[in-house]
Amino acid sequence: MEQLVTKTYLKNTSLKLLENWSVQYLLESKFSYNDNFELMPIGSFLIKSRLKILIEDDKTYQRVTVKINNNGVVPRDIEIGKNIGTKQQYLVKTGQFLMSKIDARNGAFGLVPENLDSAIVTNDFPVFDVDKSVINPEFLVLITTTKEFIKFAQSCSSGTTNRQRIDIDLFLNVKIPLPSLHEQNRIVEAYNAKIKLAEEQEQEATKLEEGIERFLFKELGLQEVAIKPFSKGVINLFQFSSTFGRWDIHKDSSNSLSSLQNGKYPVKTLSEIFDFKNRSWNKKEYVGEYFKYVELGAVDPLKGILESKKILVKKAPSRATQKIQYGDLIIGTTRPYLKRFAIVNDKFDGNIASSGFQIIAPSNNYNLEFLLEYLKSDYGVKQFELYMTGALYPAITSKDLRKVLIPIPPINLQNKIANTIKQIKNEIEELLTNTLYLRDSAKKEFENEIFKPCN
């Protein structure tokens, strides 16, 4: 029996929207503007700035750029005039609206902050004065963050895929919903209130995270150490370390680790206390078509193992060499300063892991959560850096990893420390979850004010 197939070739749209959006936009749009607000062309409140400047060879200039995804106007670099090829540029002032012709389709819009006043841009970054008697500049920026506006920016950009430029005239002719200034201010204030609360909770989460090491060191009777971020290839000072019995370039490591001897508890190497495992896996002996693989990049320092990949056995990476089990601690030994360490949860029990991990098995004699936090601390990371070898991908060998020193408190104290840190991390997770909710809520509430779902 034949079936009748119907296709829709026509779509009704409001006449007032037809003058604003391309056919592509109208076909893809799932929203329309709130009928309560008047539609005003962008060109009625954005005035193209003509403040040109001639670059002088002996002067230095701050250049700026506009980041995609609505991340605003940011510094690019400071350059001397003789090295700037385009001699005629535009001066930007605080509060002006700036966009990138090429990346407008990717949300490259923003307001010039105070610290970038009098910076310069090329003609690829159109600069506009904002008529504040008509529009709140922050309201304008919020409009440009919406998916609907980004779709429009994409629809009026033309050129090759990677060099599409927005049509400025078309951009200025588009009409957007414009409530009264009073309403704009109310909407912006409501948005900012939620964002401010989100930022406060984010800051609180950061403070709690920073407090984890202080708590750990206090419990272990260790002094806090001032550690500089790892910088590959930087030689501080050759100094003999009696702790390690070797010449070494990491002065900070030697000094900080010597204080381990002054802590409350005996110091042991990892191999003296913990059970190192190597559960070999060979694809030739594996029964099955696929296996699940955990690679180094799948581990996040805060969240643990993020994912495992389902891979055909015959296409197994050469580094897929070992099996991990529930409760294991896996330690990323390549670039260990990235802190790719995690406890294996039940979701990844029995997965195959990269040879770039060292496995320590759980035991009733020690707490691996305690060990994890210690290894991620400054005392742990500096020891990794002390032993690392290699240029492009510095790593610590299994042999040297076993030499890492750790203070060993009684198991009941290890448990207490681990449980307290777990509680702190739960607070952090709750704060960050609330932060995401508040940011998302602020954005949705703004969009609900401006748009309405199409019937």
GROMACS .gro file of C-alpha atoms in nm:
model
  455
    1MET     CA    1   0.000   0.000   0.000
    2GLU     CA    2   0.138   0.338  -0.101
    3GLN     CA    3   0.182   0.602   0.166
    4LEU     CA    4   0.130   0.971   0.112
    5VAL     CA    5   0.442   1.169   0.204
    6THR     CA    6   0.388   1.536   0.282
    7LYS     CA    7   0.651   1.807   0.295
    8THR     CA    8   0.623   2.160   0.422
    9TYR     CA    9   0.761   2.419   0.183
   10LEU     CA   10   0.606   2.728   0.336
   11LYS     CA   11   0.645   2.884   0.675
   12ASN     CA   12   0.444   3.177   0.802
   13THR     CA   13   0.627   3.460   0.974
   14SER     CA   14   0.541   3.804   1.097
   15LEU     CA   15   0.596   4.079   0.838
   16LYS     CA   16   0.782   4.288   1.094
   17LEU     CA   17   1.037   4.008   1.136
   18LEU     CA   18   1.086   3.964   0.762
   19GLU     CA   19   1.276   4.290   0.737
   20ASN     CA   20   1.515   4.184   1.012
   21TRP     CA   21   1.622   3.828   0.954
   22SER     CA   22   1.756   3.628   0.662
   23VAL     CA   23   1.553   3.338   0.518
   24GLN     CA   24   1.802   3.098   0.676
   25TYR     CA   25   1.748   3.261   1.015
   26LEU     CA   26   1.370   3.258   0.989
   27LEU     CA   27   1.361   2.890   0.896
   28GLU     CA   28   1.585   2.792   1.187
   29SER     CA   29   1.447   3.024   1.453
   30LYS     CA   30   1.244   2.877   1.737
   31PHE     CA   31   1.175   3.208   1.907
   32SER     CA   32   1.010   3.540   1.836
   33TYR     CA   33   1.032   3.868   2.017
   34ASN     CA   34   0.813   3.970   2.304
   35ASP     CA   35   0.533   4.181   2.154
   36ASN     CA   36   0.546   4.421   2.450
   37PHE     CA   37   0.870   4.579   2.334
   38GLU     CA   38   0.928   4.813   2.041
   39LEU     CA   39   1.170   4.693   1.774
   40MET     CA   40   1.451   4.941   1.710
   41PRO     CA   41   1.732   4.920   1.452
   42ILE     CA   42   2.076   4.878   1.607
   43GLY     CA   43   2.197   5.170   1.399
   44SER     CA   44   1.964   5.404   1.591
   45PHE     CA   45   2.176   5.377   1.906
   46LEU     CA   46   2.517   5.262   1.777
   47ILE     CA   47   2.721   5.532   1.603
   48LYS     CA   48   3.033   5.430   1.413
   49SER     CA   49   3.340   5.587   1.572
   50ARG     CA   50   3.567   5.776   1.335
   51LEU     CA   51   3.847   5.839   1.582
   52LYS     CA   52   4.145   5.744   1.364
   53ILE     CA   53   4.507   5.748   1.469
   54LEU     CA   54   4.828   5.746   1.264
   55ILE     CA   55   5.083   5.505   1.411
   56GLU     CA   56   5.421   5.659   1.491
   57ASP     CA   57   5.730   5.438   1.473
   58ASP     CA   58   5.884   5.548   1.805
   59LYS     CA   59   5.571   5.509   2.021
   60THR     CA   60   5.430   5.200   2.184
   61TYR     CA   61   5.063   5.102   2.155
   62GLN     CA   62   4.825   4.875   2.343
   63ARG     CA   63   4.640   4.655   2.096
   64VAL     CA   64   4.318   4.474   2.183
   65THR     CA   65   4.105   4.194   2.045
   66VAL     CA   66   3.755   4.058   2.102
   67LYS     CA   67   3.721   3.702   2.227
   68ILE     CA   68   3.462   3.467   2.084
   69ASN     CA   69   3.170   3.322   2.282
   70ASN     CA   70   3.097   3.663   2.434
   71ASN     CA   71   3.412   3.670   2.643
   72GLY     CA   72   3.458   4.039   2.580
   73VAL     CA   73   3.728   4.289   2.486
   74VAL     CA   74   4.072   4.184   2.611
   75PRO     CA   75   4.437   4.293   2.566
   76ARG     CA   76   4.617   4.154   2.263
   77ASP     CA   77   4.970   4.290   2.310
   78ILE     CA   78   5.181   4.604   2.348
   79GLU     CA   79   5.382   4.681   2.036
   80ILE     CA   80   5.615   4.954   1.918
   81GLY     CA   81   5.489   5.150   1.617
   82LYS     CA   82   5.767   5.050   1.377
   83ASN     CA   83   5.654   4.687   1.407
   84ILE     CA   84   5.289   4.765   1.329
   85GLY     CA   85   5.222   4.719   0.958
   86THR     CA   86   4.885   4.898   0.931
   87LYS     CA   87   4.967   5.259   1.009
   88GLN     CA   88   4.610   5.391   1.016
   89GLN     CA   89   4.417   5.244   1.308
   90TYR     CA   90   4.124   5.335   1.534
   91LEU     CA   91   4.140   5.455   1.894
   92VAL     CA   92   3.897   5.293   2.138
   93LYS     CA   93   3.747   5.454   2.447
   94THR     CA   94   3.598   5.310   2.765
   95GLY     CA   95   3.238   5.197   2.719
   96GLN     CA   96   3.246   5.179   2.339
   97PHE     CA   97   3.096   4.874   2.170
   98LEU     CA   98   3.350   4.665   1.981
   99MET     CA   99   3.306   4.369   1.751
  100SER     CA  100   3.515   4.147   1.526
  101LYS     CA  101   3.406   4.136   1.162
  102ILE     CA  102   3.543   3.785   1.125
  103ASP     CA  103   3.427   3.638   1.455
  104ALA     CA  104   3.095   3.818   1.506
  105ARG     CA  105   2.934   3.491   1.394
  106ASN     CA  106   3.106   3.332   1.695
  107GLY     CA  107   2.988   3.588   1.947
  108ALA     CA  108   3.285   3.829   1.936
  109PHE     CA  109   3.115   4.138   2.083
  110GLY     CA  110   3.193   4.344   2.390
  111LEU     CA  111   3.236   4.676   2.568
  112VAL     CA  112   3.578   4.839   2.608
  113PRO     CA  113   3.682   4.819   2.977
  114GLU     CA  114   3.854   5.107   3.158
  115ASN     CA  115   4.197   4.943   3.152
  116LEU     CA  116   4.192   4.938   2.770
  117ASP     CA  117   4.098   5.303   2.720
  118SER     CA  118   4.301   5.457   2.431
  119ALA     CA  119   4.404   5.118   2.292
  120ILE     CA  120   4.403   5.066   1.914
  121VAL     CA  121   4.235   4.832   1.666
  122THR     CA  122   4.236   4.780   1.291
  123ASN     CA  123   3.937   4.823   1.062
  124ASP     CA  124   3.856   4.456   1.122
  125PHE     CA  125   3.722   4.561   1.464
  126PRO     CA  126   3.447   4.820   1.408
  127VAL     CA  127   3.412   5.060   1.702
  128PHE     CA  128   3.079   5.219   1.803
  129ASP     CA  129   2.972   5.487   2.047
  130VAL     CA  130   2.662   5.383   2.242
  131ASP     CA  131   2.373   5.628   2.282
  132LYS     CA  132   2.305   5.573   2.651
  133SER     CA  133   1.989   5.781   2.635
  134VAL     CA  134   1.836   5.501   2.428
  135ILE     CA  135   2.002   5.180   2.546
  136ASN     CA  136   2.186   5.051   2.850
  137PRO     CA  137   2.520   4.922   2.708
  138GLU     CA  138   2.503   4.615   2.932
  139PHE     CA  139   2.158   4.536   2.795
  140LEU     CA  140   2.303   4.550   2.445
  141VAL     CA  141   2.583   4.309   2.540
  142LEU     CA  142   2.329   4.070   2.692
  143ILE     CA  143   2.128   4.077   2.368
  144THR     CA  144   2.442   3.981   2.175
  145THR     CA  145   2.496   3.677   2.401
  146THR     CA  146   2.166   3.515   2.303
  147LYS     CA  147   2.156   3.224   2.061
  148GLU     CA  148   1.910   3.418   1.845
  149PHE     CA  149   2.150   3.707   1.797
  150ILE     CA  150   2.441   3.474   1.722
  151LYS     CA  151   2.227   3.302   1.459
  152PHE     CA  152   2.161   3.637   1.301
  153ALA     CA  153   2.532   3.727   1.303
  154GLN     CA  154   2.601   3.398   1.126
  155SER     CA  155   2.328   3.456   0.869
  156CYS     CA  156   2.466   3.796   0.765
  157SER     CA  157   2.831   3.687   0.746
  158SER     CA  158   2.973   3.595   0.407
  159GLY     CA  159   3.302   3.473   0.265
  160THR     CA  160   3.505   3.153   0.290
  161THR     CA  161   3.441   2.929   0.589
  162ASN     CA  162   3.724   3.056   0.809
  163ARG     CA  163   3.721   3.419   0.691
  164GLN     CA  164   3.355   3.509   0.690
  165ARG     CA  165   3.297   3.877   0.764
  166ILE     CA  166   2.977   4.028   0.897
  167ASP     CA  167   2.797   4.282   0.679
  168ILE     CA  168   2.808   4.595   0.899
  169ASP     CA  169   2.521   4.770   0.718
  170LEU     CA  170   2.300   4.464   0.761
  171PHE     CA  171   2.405   4.443   1.124
  172LEU     CA  172   2.311   4.807   1.189
  173ASN     CA  173   1.976   4.766   1.014
  174VAL     CA  174   1.862   4.471   1.224
  175LYS     CA  175   1.593   4.553   1.476
  176ILE     CA  176   1.605   4.429   1.832
  177PRO     CA  177   1.345   4.451   2.109
  178LEU     CA  178   1.404   4.767   2.311
  179PRO     CA  179   1.215   4.813   2.637
  180SER     CA  180   1.220   5.153   2.806
  181LEU     CA  181   1.546   5.248   2.977
  182HIS     CA  182   1.376   5.187   3.310
  183GLU     CA  183   1.285   4.833   3.202
  184GLN     CA  184   1.631   4.774   3.058
  185ASN     CA  185   1.791   4.879   3.385
  186ARG     CA  186   1.558   4.651   3.580
  187ILE     CA  187   1.639   4.354   3.356
  188VAL     CA  188   2.015   4.420   3.374
  189GLU     CA  189   2.005   4.461   3.754
  190ALA     CA  190   1.818   4.132   3.796
  191TYR     CA  191   2.072   3.959   3.572
  192ASN     CA  192   2.371   4.113   3.752
  193ALA     CA  193   2.230   4.024   4.095
  194LYS     CA  194   2.232   3.653   4.007
  195ILE     CA  195   2.573   3.675   3.844
  196LYS     CA  196   2.712   3.851   4.152
  197LEU     CA  197   2.574   3.577   4.376
  198ALA     CA  198   2.725   3.315   4.143
  199GLU     CA  199   3.065   3.488   4.162
  200GLU     CA  200   3.047   3.503   4.542
  201GLN     CA  201   2.976   3.129   4.560
  202GLU     CA  202   3.257   3.064   4.313
  203GLN     CA  203   3.496   3.263   4.532
  204GLU     CA  204   3.379   3.071   4.838
  205ALA     CA  205   3.447   2.744   4.655
  206THR     CA  206   3.797   2.867   4.567
  207LYS     CA  207   3.868   2.956   4.932
  208LEU     CA  208   3.753   2.613   5.045
  209GLU     CA  209   3.972   2.445   4.783
  210GLU     CA  210   4.274   2.650   4.890
  211GLY     CA  211   4.202   2.556   5.250
  212ILE     CA  212   4.233   2.183   5.181
  213GLU     CA  213   4.614   2.192   5.174
  214ARG     CA  214   4.631   2.415   5.481
  215PHE     CA  215   4.415   2.164   5.670
  216LEU     CA  216   4.625   1.871   5.545
  217PHE     CA  217   4.956   2.034   5.640
  218LYS     CA  218   4.825   2.136   5.983
  219GLU     CA  219   4.715   1.780   6.059
  220LEU     CA  220   5.053   1.645   5.948
  221GLY     CA  221   5.248   1.913   6.135
  222LEU     CA  222   5.403   2.044   5.813
  223GLN     CA  223   5.473   2.404   5.732
  224GLU     CA  224   5.315   2.556   5.423
  225VAL     CA  225   5.557   2.591   5.136
  226ALA     CA  226   5.569   2.861   4.874
  227ILE     CA  227   5.585   2.672   4.547
  228LYS     CA  228   5.624   2.832   4.207
  229PRO     CA  229   5.438   2.674   3.913
  230PHE     CA  230   5.647   2.422   3.720
  231SER     CA  231   5.847   2.585   3.440
  232LYS     CA  232   6.011   2.342   3.203
  233GLY     CA  233   6.376   2.414   3.131
  234VAL     CA  234   6.428   2.667   3.412
  235ILE     CA  235   6.733   2.595   3.628
  236ASN     CA  236   6.711   2.746   3.975
  237LEU     CA  237   7.031   2.638   4.146
  238PHE     CA  238   7.245   2.326   4.168
  239GLN     CA  239   7.237   2.204   4.524
  240PHE     CA  240   7.312   1.872   4.684
  241SER     CA  241   7.011   1.725   4.860
  242SER     CA  242   7.098   1.503   5.152
  243THR     CA  243   6.736   1.390   5.157
  244PHE     CA  244   6.769   1.237   4.812
  245GLY     CA  245   7.143   1.180   4.789
  246ARG     CA  246   7.179   1.343   4.449
  247TRP     CA  247   7.268   1.667   4.276
  248ASP     CA  248   6.956   1.840   4.161
  249ILE     CA  249   6.833   2.162   4.001
  250HIS     CA  250   6.523   2.205   4.219
  251LYS     CA  251   6.628   2.410   4.519
  252ASP     CA  252   6.266   2.460   4.626
  253SER     CA  253   6.212   2.085   4.630
  254SER     CA  254   6.510   2.016   4.854
  255ASN     CA  255   6.422   2.291   5.099
  256SER     CA  256   6.055   2.202   5.125
  257LEU     CA  257   6.112   1.829   5.153
  258SER     CA  258   6.370   1.866   5.428
  259SER     CA  259   6.089   2.003   5.645
  260LEU     CA  260   5.915   1.665   5.616
  261GLN     CA  261   6.161   1.535   5.874
  262ASN     CA  262   6.028   1.794   6.120
  263GLY     CA  263   5.663   1.687   6.094
  264LYS     CA  264   5.460   1.498   6.354
  265TYR     CA  265   5.480   1.155   6.191
  266PRO     CA  266   5.743   0.917   6.053
  267VAL     CA  267   5.831   0.961   5.687
  268LYS     CA  268   5.836   0.659   5.456
  269THR     CA  269   5.875   0.603   5.085
  270LEU     CA  270   5.567   0.498   4.886
  271SER     CA  271   5.712   0.153   4.822
  272GLU     CA  272   5.757   0.090   5.196
  273ILE     CA  273   5.388   0.137   5.274
  274PHE     CA  274   5.173   0.107   4.962
  275ASP     CA  275   5.093  -0.189   4.736
  276PHE     CA  276   5.205  -0.113   4.379
  277LYS     CA  277   5.025  -0.323   4.115
  278ASN     CA  278   5.083  -0.411   3.752
  279ARG     CA  279   4.789  -0.612   3.620
  280SER     CA  280   4.909  -0.678   3.268
  281TRP     CA  281   4.660  -0.683   2.980
  282ASN     CA  282   4.731  -0.830   2.640
  283LYS     CA  283   4.489  -0.775   2.354
  284LYS     CA  284   4.591  -1.109   2.197
  285GLU     CA  285   4.460  -1.292   2.502
  286TYR     CA  286   4.146  -1.081   2.545
  287VAL     CA  287   3.812  -1.246   2.466
  288GLY     CA  288   3.578  -0.990   2.317
  289GLU     CA  289   3.554  -0.745   2.028
  290TYR     CA  290   3.570  -0.420   2.228
  291PHE     CA  291   3.725  -0.300   2.551
  292LYS     CA  292   3.698   0.021   2.756
  293TYR     CA  293   4.012   0.233   2.773
  294VAL     CA  294   4.111   0.506   3.021
  295GLU     CA  295   4.378   0.737   2.882
  296LEU     CA  296   4.577   1.005   3.065
  297GLY     CA  297   4.365   1.289   2.928
  298ALA     CA  298   4.050   1.131   3.074
  299VAL     CA  299   4.152   1.216   3.430
  300ASP     CA  300   4.064   1.551   3.587
  301PRO     CA  301   4.250   1.659   3.906
  302LEU     CA  302   3.923   1.752   4.079
  303LYS     CA  303   3.661   1.524   3.925
  304GLY     CA  304   3.868   1.208   3.880
  305ILE     CA  305   3.814   0.980   3.580
  306LEU     CA  306   3.579   1.154   3.339
  307GLU     CA  307   3.531   0.885   3.075
  308SER     CA  308   3.655   0.566   2.915
  309LYS     CA  309   3.654   0.503   2.541
  310LYS     CA  310   3.504   0.195   2.380
  311ILE     CA  311   3.770   0.069   2.139
  312LEU     CA  312   3.799  -0.225   1.903
  313VAL     CA  313   4.050  -0.472   2.043
  314LYS     CA  314   4.232  -0.492   1.711
  315LYS     CA  315   4.280  -0.114   1.724
  316ALA     CA  316   4.403  -0.105   2.083
  317PRO     CA  317   4.662   0.169   2.147
  318SER     CA  318   5.009   0.043   2.227
  319ARG     CA  319   4.981   0.203   2.573
  320ALA     CA  320   4.670   0.000   2.663
  321THR     CA  321   4.860  -0.243   2.884
  322GLN     CA  322   4.702  -0.278   3.228
  323LYS     CA  323   4.376  -0.343   3.407
  324ILE     CA  324   4.236  -0.119   3.680
  325GLN     CA  325   3.992  -0.217   3.954
  326TYR     CA  326   3.747  -0.048   4.185
  327GLY     CA  327   3.928   0.134   4.468
  328ASP     CA  328   4.266   0.159   4.291
  329LEU     CA  329   4.460   0.484   4.297
  330ILE     CA  330   4.594   0.561   3.950
  331ILE     CA  331   4.879   0.811   3.920
  332GLY     CA  332   4.956   0.977   3.585
  333THR     CA  333   5.336   0.962   3.561
  334THR     CA  334   5.369   1.169   3.243
  335ARG     CA  335   5.374   1.540   3.329
  336PRO     CA  336   5.269   1.457   3.685
  337TYR     CA  337   5.247   1.827   3.774
  338LEU     CA  338   4.911   1.815   3.589
  339LYS     CA  339   4.787   1.603   3.883
  340ARG     CA  340   4.611   1.337   3.677
  341PHE     CA  341   4.553   1.119   3.981
  342ALA     CA  342   4.224   0.951   4.072
  343ILE     CA  343   4.054   0.679   4.273
  344VAL     CA  344   3.880   0.429   4.043
  345ASN     CA  345   3.506   0.417   4.109
  346ASP     CA  346   3.276   0.125   4.024
  347LYS     CA  347   3.190   0.272   3.682
  348PHE     CA  348   3.544   0.205   3.560
  349ASP     CA  349   3.606  -0.125   3.741
  350GLY     CA  350   3.777  -0.368   3.504
  351ASN     CA  351   3.865  -0.104   3.242
  352ILE     CA  352   4.201  -0.103   3.067
  353ALA     CA  353   4.434   0.188   3.141
  354SER     CA  354   4.729   0.357   2.978
  355SER     CA  355   5.079   0.250   3.074
  356GLY     CA  356   5.122   0.615   3.169
  357PHE     CA  357   4.947   0.534   3.498
  358GLN     CA  358   5.099   0.369   3.803
  359ILE     CA  359   4.847   0.167   4.003
  360ILE     CA  360   4.834   0.142   4.383
  361ALA     CA  361   4.583  -0.108   4.518
  362PRO     CA  362   4.359  -0.041   4.819
  363SER     CA  363   4.428  -0.193   5.160
  364ASN     CA  364   4.295  -0.184   5.515
  365ASN     CA  365   4.640  -0.071   5.627
  366TYR     CA  366   4.621   0.271   5.460
  367ASN     CA  367   4.374   0.519   5.312
  368LEU     CA  368   4.424   0.593   4.943
  369GLU     CA  369   4.207   0.906   4.961
  370PHE     CA  370   4.458   1.044   5.212
  371LEU     CA  371   4.748   0.950   4.982
  372LEU     CA  372   4.574   1.110   4.684
  373GLU     CA  373   4.540   1.444   4.863
  374TYR     CA  374   4.901   1.435   4.979
  375LEU     CA  375   5.034   1.359   4.629
  376LYS     CA  376   4.832   1.650   4.486
  377SER     CA  377   4.973   1.886   4.749
  378ASP     CA  378   5.285   2.098   4.705
  379TYR     CA  379   5.491   1.842   4.896
  380GLY     CA  380   5.388   1.568   4.654
  381VAL     CA  381   5.414   1.762   4.328
  382LYS     CA  382   5.759   1.904   4.404
  383GLN     CA  383   5.892   1.552   4.457
  384PHE     CA  384   5.754   1.449   4.118
  385GLU     CA  385   5.929   1.747   3.960
  386LEU     CA  386   6.251   1.650   4.136
  387TYR     CA  387   6.258   1.312   3.966
  388MET     CA  388   6.112   1.399   3.625
  389THR     CA  389   6.315   1.332   3.312
  390GLY     CA  390   6.247   1.408   2.948
  391ALA     CA  391   6.197   1.729   2.753
  392LEU     CA  392   5.869   1.736   2.560
  393TYR     CA  393   5.685   1.497   2.792
  394PRO     CA  394   5.866   1.497   3.129
  395ALA     CA  395   5.777   1.190   3.332
  396ILE     CA  396   5.864   1.008   3.651
  397THR     CA  397   5.958   0.641   3.630
  398SER     CA  398   5.792   0.375   3.842
  399LYS     CA  399   6.126   0.322   4.017
  400ASP     CA  400   6.154   0.688   4.116
  401LEU     CA  401   5.785   0.715   4.204
  402ARG     CA  402   5.842   0.451   4.469
  403LYS     CA  403   6.100   0.681   4.632
  404VAL     CA  404   5.851   0.963   4.694
  405LEU     CA  405   5.835   1.045   5.063
  406ILE     CA  406   5.514   1.069   5.263
  407PRO     CA  407   5.444   1.121   5.635
  408ILE     CA  408   5.248   0.826   5.769
  409PRO     CA  409   5.002   0.908   6.050
  410PRO     CA  410   4.799   0.630   6.215
  411ILE     CA  411   4.525   0.483   5.996
  412ASN     CA  412   4.250   0.638   6.209
  413LEU     CA  413   4.398   0.984   6.144
  414GLN     CA  414   4.436   0.907   5.773
  415ASN     CA  415   4.065   0.822   5.769
  416LYS     CA  416   3.975   1.140   5.958
  417ILE     CA  417   4.177   1.358   5.720
  418ALA     CA  418   4.028   1.187   5.414
  419ASN     CA  419   3.671   1.217   5.546
  420THR     CA  420   3.711   1.585   5.636
  421ILE     CA  421   3.853   1.666   5.293
  422LYS     CA  422   3.569   1.471   5.132
  423GLN     CA  423   3.318   1.687   5.321
  424ILE     CA  424   3.497   2.003   5.207
  425LYS     CA  425   3.491   1.879   4.848
  426ASN     CA  426   3.118   1.808   4.875
  427GLU     CA  427   3.068   2.170   4.986
  428ILE     CA  428   3.278   2.287   4.693
  429GLU     CA  429   3.077   2.074   4.449
  430GLU     CA  430   2.751   2.209   4.588
  431LEU     CA  431   2.873   2.569   4.557
  432LEU     CA  432   2.992   2.515   4.199
  433THR     CA  433   2.664   2.343   4.109
  434ASN     CA  434   2.476   2.644   4.248
  435THR     CA  435   2.708   2.873   4.054
  436LEU     CA  436   2.622   2.701   3.726
  437TYR     CA  437   2.253   2.706   3.814
  438LEU     CA  438   2.259   3.080   3.893
  439ARG     CA  439   2.444   3.169   3.571
  440ASP     CA  440   2.212   2.954   3.362
  441SER     CA  441   1.907   3.090   3.544
  442ALA     CA  442   2.020   3.451   3.490
  443LYS     CA  443   2.060   3.390   3.118
  444LYS     CA  444   1.727   3.209   3.081
  445GLU     CA  445   1.539   3.477   3.273
  446PHE     CA  446   1.687   3.742   3.047
  447GLU     CA  447   1.591   3.549   2.733
  448ASN     CA  448   1.240   3.492   2.869
  449GLU     CA  449   1.201   3.868   2.908
  450ILE     CA  450   1.303   3.931   2.547
  451PHE     CA  451   1.180   3.627   2.355
  452LYS     CA  452   0.872   3.410   2.354
  453PRO     CA  453   0.843   3.056   2.215
  454CYS     CA  454   0.690   3.033   1.867
  455ASN     CA  455   0.359   2.849   1.848
   0.00000   0.00000   0.00000
